[in-house]
Short mmCIF file of C-alpha atoms in Angstrom, two decimals:
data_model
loop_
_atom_site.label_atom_id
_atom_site.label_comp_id
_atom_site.label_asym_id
_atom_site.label_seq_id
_atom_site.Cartn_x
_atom_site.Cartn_y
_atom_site.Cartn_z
CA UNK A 20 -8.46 0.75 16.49
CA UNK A 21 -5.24 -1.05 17.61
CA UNK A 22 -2.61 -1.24 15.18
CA UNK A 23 -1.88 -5.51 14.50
CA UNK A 24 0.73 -4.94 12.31
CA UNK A 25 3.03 -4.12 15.16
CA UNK A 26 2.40 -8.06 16.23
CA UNK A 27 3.53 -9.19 13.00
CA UNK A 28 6.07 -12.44 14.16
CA UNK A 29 9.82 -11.76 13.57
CA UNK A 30 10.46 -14.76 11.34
CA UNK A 31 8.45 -16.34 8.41
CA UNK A 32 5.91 -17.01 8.04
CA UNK A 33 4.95 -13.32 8.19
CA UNK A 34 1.03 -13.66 8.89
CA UNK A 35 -0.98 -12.03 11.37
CA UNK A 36 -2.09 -14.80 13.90
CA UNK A 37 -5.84 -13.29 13.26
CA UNK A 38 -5.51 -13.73 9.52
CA UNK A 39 -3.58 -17.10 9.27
CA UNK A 40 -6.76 -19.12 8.98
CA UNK A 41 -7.69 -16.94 5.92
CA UNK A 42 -4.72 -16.68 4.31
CA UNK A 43 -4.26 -20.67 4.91
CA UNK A 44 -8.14 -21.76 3.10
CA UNK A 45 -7.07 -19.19 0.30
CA UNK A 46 -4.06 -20.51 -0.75
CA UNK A 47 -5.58 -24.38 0.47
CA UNK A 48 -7.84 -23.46 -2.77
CA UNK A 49 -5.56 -21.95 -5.35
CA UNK A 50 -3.95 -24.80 -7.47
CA UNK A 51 -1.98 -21.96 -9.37
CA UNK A 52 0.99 -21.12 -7.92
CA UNK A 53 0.55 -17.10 -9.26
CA UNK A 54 -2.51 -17.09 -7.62
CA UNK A 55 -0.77 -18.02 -4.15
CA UNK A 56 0.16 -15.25 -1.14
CA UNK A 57 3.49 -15.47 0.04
CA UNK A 58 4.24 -15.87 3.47
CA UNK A 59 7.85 -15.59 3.21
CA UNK A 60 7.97 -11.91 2.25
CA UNK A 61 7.10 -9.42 4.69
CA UNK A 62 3.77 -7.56 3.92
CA UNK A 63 2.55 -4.42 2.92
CA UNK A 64 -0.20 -3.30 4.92
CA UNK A 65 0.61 1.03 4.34
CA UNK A 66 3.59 2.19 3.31
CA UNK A 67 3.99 5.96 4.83
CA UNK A 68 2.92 7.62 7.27
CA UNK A 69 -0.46 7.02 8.30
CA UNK A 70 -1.90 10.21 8.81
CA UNK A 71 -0.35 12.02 5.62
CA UNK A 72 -2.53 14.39 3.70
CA UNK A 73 -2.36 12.55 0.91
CA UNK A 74 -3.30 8.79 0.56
CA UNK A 75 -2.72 6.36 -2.10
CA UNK A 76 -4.97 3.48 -2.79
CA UNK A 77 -3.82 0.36 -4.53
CA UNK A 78 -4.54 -3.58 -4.80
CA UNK A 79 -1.85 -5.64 -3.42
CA UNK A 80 1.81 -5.68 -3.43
CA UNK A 81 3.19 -7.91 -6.38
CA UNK A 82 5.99 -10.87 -6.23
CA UNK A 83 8.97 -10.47 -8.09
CA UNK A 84 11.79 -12.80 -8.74
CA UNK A 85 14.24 -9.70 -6.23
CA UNK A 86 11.73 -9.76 -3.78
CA UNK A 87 13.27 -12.95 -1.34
CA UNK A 88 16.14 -11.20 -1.52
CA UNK A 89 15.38 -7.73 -0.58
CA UNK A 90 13.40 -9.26 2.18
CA UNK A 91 16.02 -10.49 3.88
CA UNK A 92 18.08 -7.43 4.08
CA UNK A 93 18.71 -6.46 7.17
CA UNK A 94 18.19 -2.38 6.96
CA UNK A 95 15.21 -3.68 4.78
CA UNK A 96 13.60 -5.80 7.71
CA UNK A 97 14.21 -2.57 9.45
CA UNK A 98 12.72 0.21 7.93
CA UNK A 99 9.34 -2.34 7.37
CA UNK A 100 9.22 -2.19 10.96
CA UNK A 101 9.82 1.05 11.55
CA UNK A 102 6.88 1.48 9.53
CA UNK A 103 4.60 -0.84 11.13
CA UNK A 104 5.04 0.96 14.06
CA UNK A 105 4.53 4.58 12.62
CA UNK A 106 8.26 5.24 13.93
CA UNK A 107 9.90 8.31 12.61
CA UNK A 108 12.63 8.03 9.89
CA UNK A 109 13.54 9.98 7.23
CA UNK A 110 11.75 8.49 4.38
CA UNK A 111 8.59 7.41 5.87
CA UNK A 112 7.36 5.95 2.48
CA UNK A 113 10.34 3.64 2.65
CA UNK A 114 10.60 2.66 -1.04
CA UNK A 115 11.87 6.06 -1.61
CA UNK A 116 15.13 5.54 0.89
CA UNK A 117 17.98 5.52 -0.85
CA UNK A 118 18.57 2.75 0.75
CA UNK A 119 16.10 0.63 -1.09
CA UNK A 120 16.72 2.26 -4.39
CA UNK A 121 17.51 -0.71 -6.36
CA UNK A 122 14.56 -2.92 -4.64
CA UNK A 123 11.18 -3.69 -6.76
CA UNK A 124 9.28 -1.84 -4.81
CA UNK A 125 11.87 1.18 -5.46
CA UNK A 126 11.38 1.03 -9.11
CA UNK A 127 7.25 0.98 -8.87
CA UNK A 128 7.27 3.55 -6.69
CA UNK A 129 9.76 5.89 -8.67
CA UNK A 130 8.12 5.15 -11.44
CA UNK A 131 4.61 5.82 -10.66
CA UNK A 132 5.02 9.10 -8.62
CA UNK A 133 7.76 10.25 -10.78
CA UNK A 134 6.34 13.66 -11.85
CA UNK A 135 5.26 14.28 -8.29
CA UNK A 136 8.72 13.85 -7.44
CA UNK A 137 10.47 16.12 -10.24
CA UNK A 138 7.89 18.88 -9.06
CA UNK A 139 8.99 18.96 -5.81
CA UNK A 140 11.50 16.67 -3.82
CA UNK A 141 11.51 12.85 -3.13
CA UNK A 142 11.83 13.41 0.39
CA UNK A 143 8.49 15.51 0.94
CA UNK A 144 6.54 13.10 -1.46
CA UNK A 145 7.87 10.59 1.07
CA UNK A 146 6.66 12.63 4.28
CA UNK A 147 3.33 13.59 2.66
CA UNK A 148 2.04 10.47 0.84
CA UNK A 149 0.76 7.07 2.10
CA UNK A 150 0.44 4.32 -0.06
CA UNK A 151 -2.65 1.72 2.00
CA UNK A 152 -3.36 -1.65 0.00
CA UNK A 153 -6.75 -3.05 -0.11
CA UNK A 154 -5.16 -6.47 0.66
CA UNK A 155 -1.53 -6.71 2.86
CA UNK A 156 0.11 -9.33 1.69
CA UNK A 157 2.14 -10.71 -1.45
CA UNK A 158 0.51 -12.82 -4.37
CA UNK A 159 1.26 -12.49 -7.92
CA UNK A 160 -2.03 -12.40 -9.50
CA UNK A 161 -4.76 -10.60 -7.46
CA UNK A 162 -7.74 -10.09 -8.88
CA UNK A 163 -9.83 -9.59 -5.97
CA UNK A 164 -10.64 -13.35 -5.50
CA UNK A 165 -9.14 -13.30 -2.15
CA UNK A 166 -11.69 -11.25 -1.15
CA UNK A 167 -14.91 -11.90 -0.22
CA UNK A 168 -16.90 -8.88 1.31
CA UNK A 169 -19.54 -10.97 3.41
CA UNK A 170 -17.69 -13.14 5.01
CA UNK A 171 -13.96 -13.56 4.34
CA UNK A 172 -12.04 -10.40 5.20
CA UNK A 173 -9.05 -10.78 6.80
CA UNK A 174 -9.49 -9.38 10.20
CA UNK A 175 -6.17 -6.79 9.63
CA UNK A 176 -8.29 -5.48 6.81
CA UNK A 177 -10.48 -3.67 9.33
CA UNK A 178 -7.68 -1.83 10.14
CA UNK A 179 -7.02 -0.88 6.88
CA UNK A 180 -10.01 0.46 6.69
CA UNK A 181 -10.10 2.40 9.83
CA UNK A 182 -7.16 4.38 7.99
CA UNK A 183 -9.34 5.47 5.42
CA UNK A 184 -12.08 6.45 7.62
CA UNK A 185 -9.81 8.02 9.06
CA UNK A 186 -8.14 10.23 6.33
CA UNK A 187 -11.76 10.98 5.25
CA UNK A 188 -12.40 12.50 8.47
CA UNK A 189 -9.64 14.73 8.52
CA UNK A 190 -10.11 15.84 4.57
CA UNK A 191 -7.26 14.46 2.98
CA UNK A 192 -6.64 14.16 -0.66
CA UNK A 193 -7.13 10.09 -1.56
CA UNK A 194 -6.05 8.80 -4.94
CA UNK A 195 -7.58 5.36 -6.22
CA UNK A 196 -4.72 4.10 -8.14
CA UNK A 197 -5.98 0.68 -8.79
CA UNK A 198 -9.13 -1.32 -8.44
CA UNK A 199 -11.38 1.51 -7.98
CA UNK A 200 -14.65 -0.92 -8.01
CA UNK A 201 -12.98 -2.76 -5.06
CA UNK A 202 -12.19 0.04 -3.08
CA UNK A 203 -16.09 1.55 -3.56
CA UNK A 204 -17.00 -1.75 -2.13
CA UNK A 205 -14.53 -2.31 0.71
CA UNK A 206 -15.25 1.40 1.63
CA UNK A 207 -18.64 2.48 0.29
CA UNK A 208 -18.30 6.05 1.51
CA UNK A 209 -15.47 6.56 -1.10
CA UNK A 210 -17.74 6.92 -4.05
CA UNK A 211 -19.06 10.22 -2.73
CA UNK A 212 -15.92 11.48 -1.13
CA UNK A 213 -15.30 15.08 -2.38
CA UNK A 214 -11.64 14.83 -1.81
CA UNK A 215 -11.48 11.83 -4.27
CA UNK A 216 -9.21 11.92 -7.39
CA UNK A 217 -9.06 8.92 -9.62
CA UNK A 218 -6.45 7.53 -11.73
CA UNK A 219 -7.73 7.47 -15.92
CA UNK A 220 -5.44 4.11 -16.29
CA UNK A 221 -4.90 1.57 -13.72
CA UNK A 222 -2.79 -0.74 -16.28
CA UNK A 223 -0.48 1.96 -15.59
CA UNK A 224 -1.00 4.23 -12.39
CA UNK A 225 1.09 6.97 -12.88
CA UNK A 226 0.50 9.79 -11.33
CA UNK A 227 0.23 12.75 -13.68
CA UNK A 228 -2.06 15.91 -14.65
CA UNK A 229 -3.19 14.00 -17.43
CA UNK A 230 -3.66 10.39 -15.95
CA UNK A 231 -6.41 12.17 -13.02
CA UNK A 232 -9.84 11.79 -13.66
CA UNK A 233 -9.60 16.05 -12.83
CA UNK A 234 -6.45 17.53 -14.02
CA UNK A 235 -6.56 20.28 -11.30
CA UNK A 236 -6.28 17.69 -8.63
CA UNK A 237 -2.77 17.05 -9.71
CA UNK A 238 -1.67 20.71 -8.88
CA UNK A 239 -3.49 20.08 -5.39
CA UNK A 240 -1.36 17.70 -4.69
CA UNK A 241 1.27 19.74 -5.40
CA UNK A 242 0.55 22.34 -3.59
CA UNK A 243 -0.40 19.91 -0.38
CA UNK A 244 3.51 18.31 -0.71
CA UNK A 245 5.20 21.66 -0.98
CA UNK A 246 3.57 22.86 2.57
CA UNK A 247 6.02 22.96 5.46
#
């Protein structure tokens, strides 16, 4: 399936011209303004390298008050486009760029995968983990009501889940961070995945031996980042 994201326009509003209608009727229908997706801040469709062995799976990405701000960095703009179209750089799960140390997404991203890090080096956890979103873009609040699965998917959400099809069919290790009953119904094949690990405590997602619904998982994925 073709990647969209690499038609993503160059200037806000960042929305897919497949998904505008979507993401127009949602936010048409939420009065609150927590509950609305930006447009204005570029998205997150993956973050990483697409075909990693090891795949992270989360809600949304957040809004915080830095975000307009980052977003408008130049070397920012650029690495999110490097990584919509699956170029090489250094840090292909860009958060953990130097670069972009100080930026929100930085800080959730060091946070969270902090012991993976200390056990073996931020730049492998960045070639060897992808982080895929169930939904791409920005909104403070999501609680899944911007999705309905029978008949109001975003159409870039297919090609979300042609990733994970994809990682299933080559075996690689896939991590429900968050929203676990969304994912099982956005990708019904997940619930019976053997390569499935699950974090104990979405309200925090860190990844740890003792926060994986199997503790020996966590040395797999050890052992999967320290491989040349």
């Amino acid at each position: 399936m073709e990647n969209p994201w690499i038609r993503l326009p160059e200037e806000p509003p960042y929305v897919l011209s497949d998904d505008r209608r979507i993401i127009i009727e949602i936010n048409n229908n939420e009065r609150q303004s927590e509950n609305q997706i930006s447009i204005n801040l570029l998205p997150d469709p993956f973050i990483g390298n697409i075909d990693a062995p090891i795949i992270l799976l989360t809600k949304c990405p957040g809004i915080h008050i830095d975000d307009p701000t980052w977003h408008k960095k130049d070397y920012f703009i650029q690495l999110m486009r490097s990584n919509y179209l699956q170029e090489p750089v250094e840090y292909p799960l860009l958060y953990l760029d130097e670069k972009l140390k100080g930026s929100p997404g930085a800080q959730w991203y060091r946070r969270h995968l902090k012991n993976l890090i200390l056990d073996t080096s931020i730049k492998d956890v960045s070639r060897k983990i992808c982080s895929v979103p169930i939904f791409p873009y920005h909104q403070k609040n999501f609680k899944g009501s911007s999705l309905n699965f029978s008949s109001r998917l975003l159409p870039s959400q297919f090609y979300t889940k042609s990733i994970i099809i994809q990682a299933m069919e080559r075996k690689a290790k896939i991590i429900i961070m968050i929203g676990q009953s969304l994912w099982f119904r956005f990708v019904p094949q997940l619930s019976t995945y053997p390569n499935l690990g699950i974090i104990k405590n979405p309200q925090n997602p860190m990844i740890s031996i003792n926060n994986i619904n199997q503790p020996s998982i966590y040395n797999e994925l050890i052992s999967i980042i320290k491989e040349d």
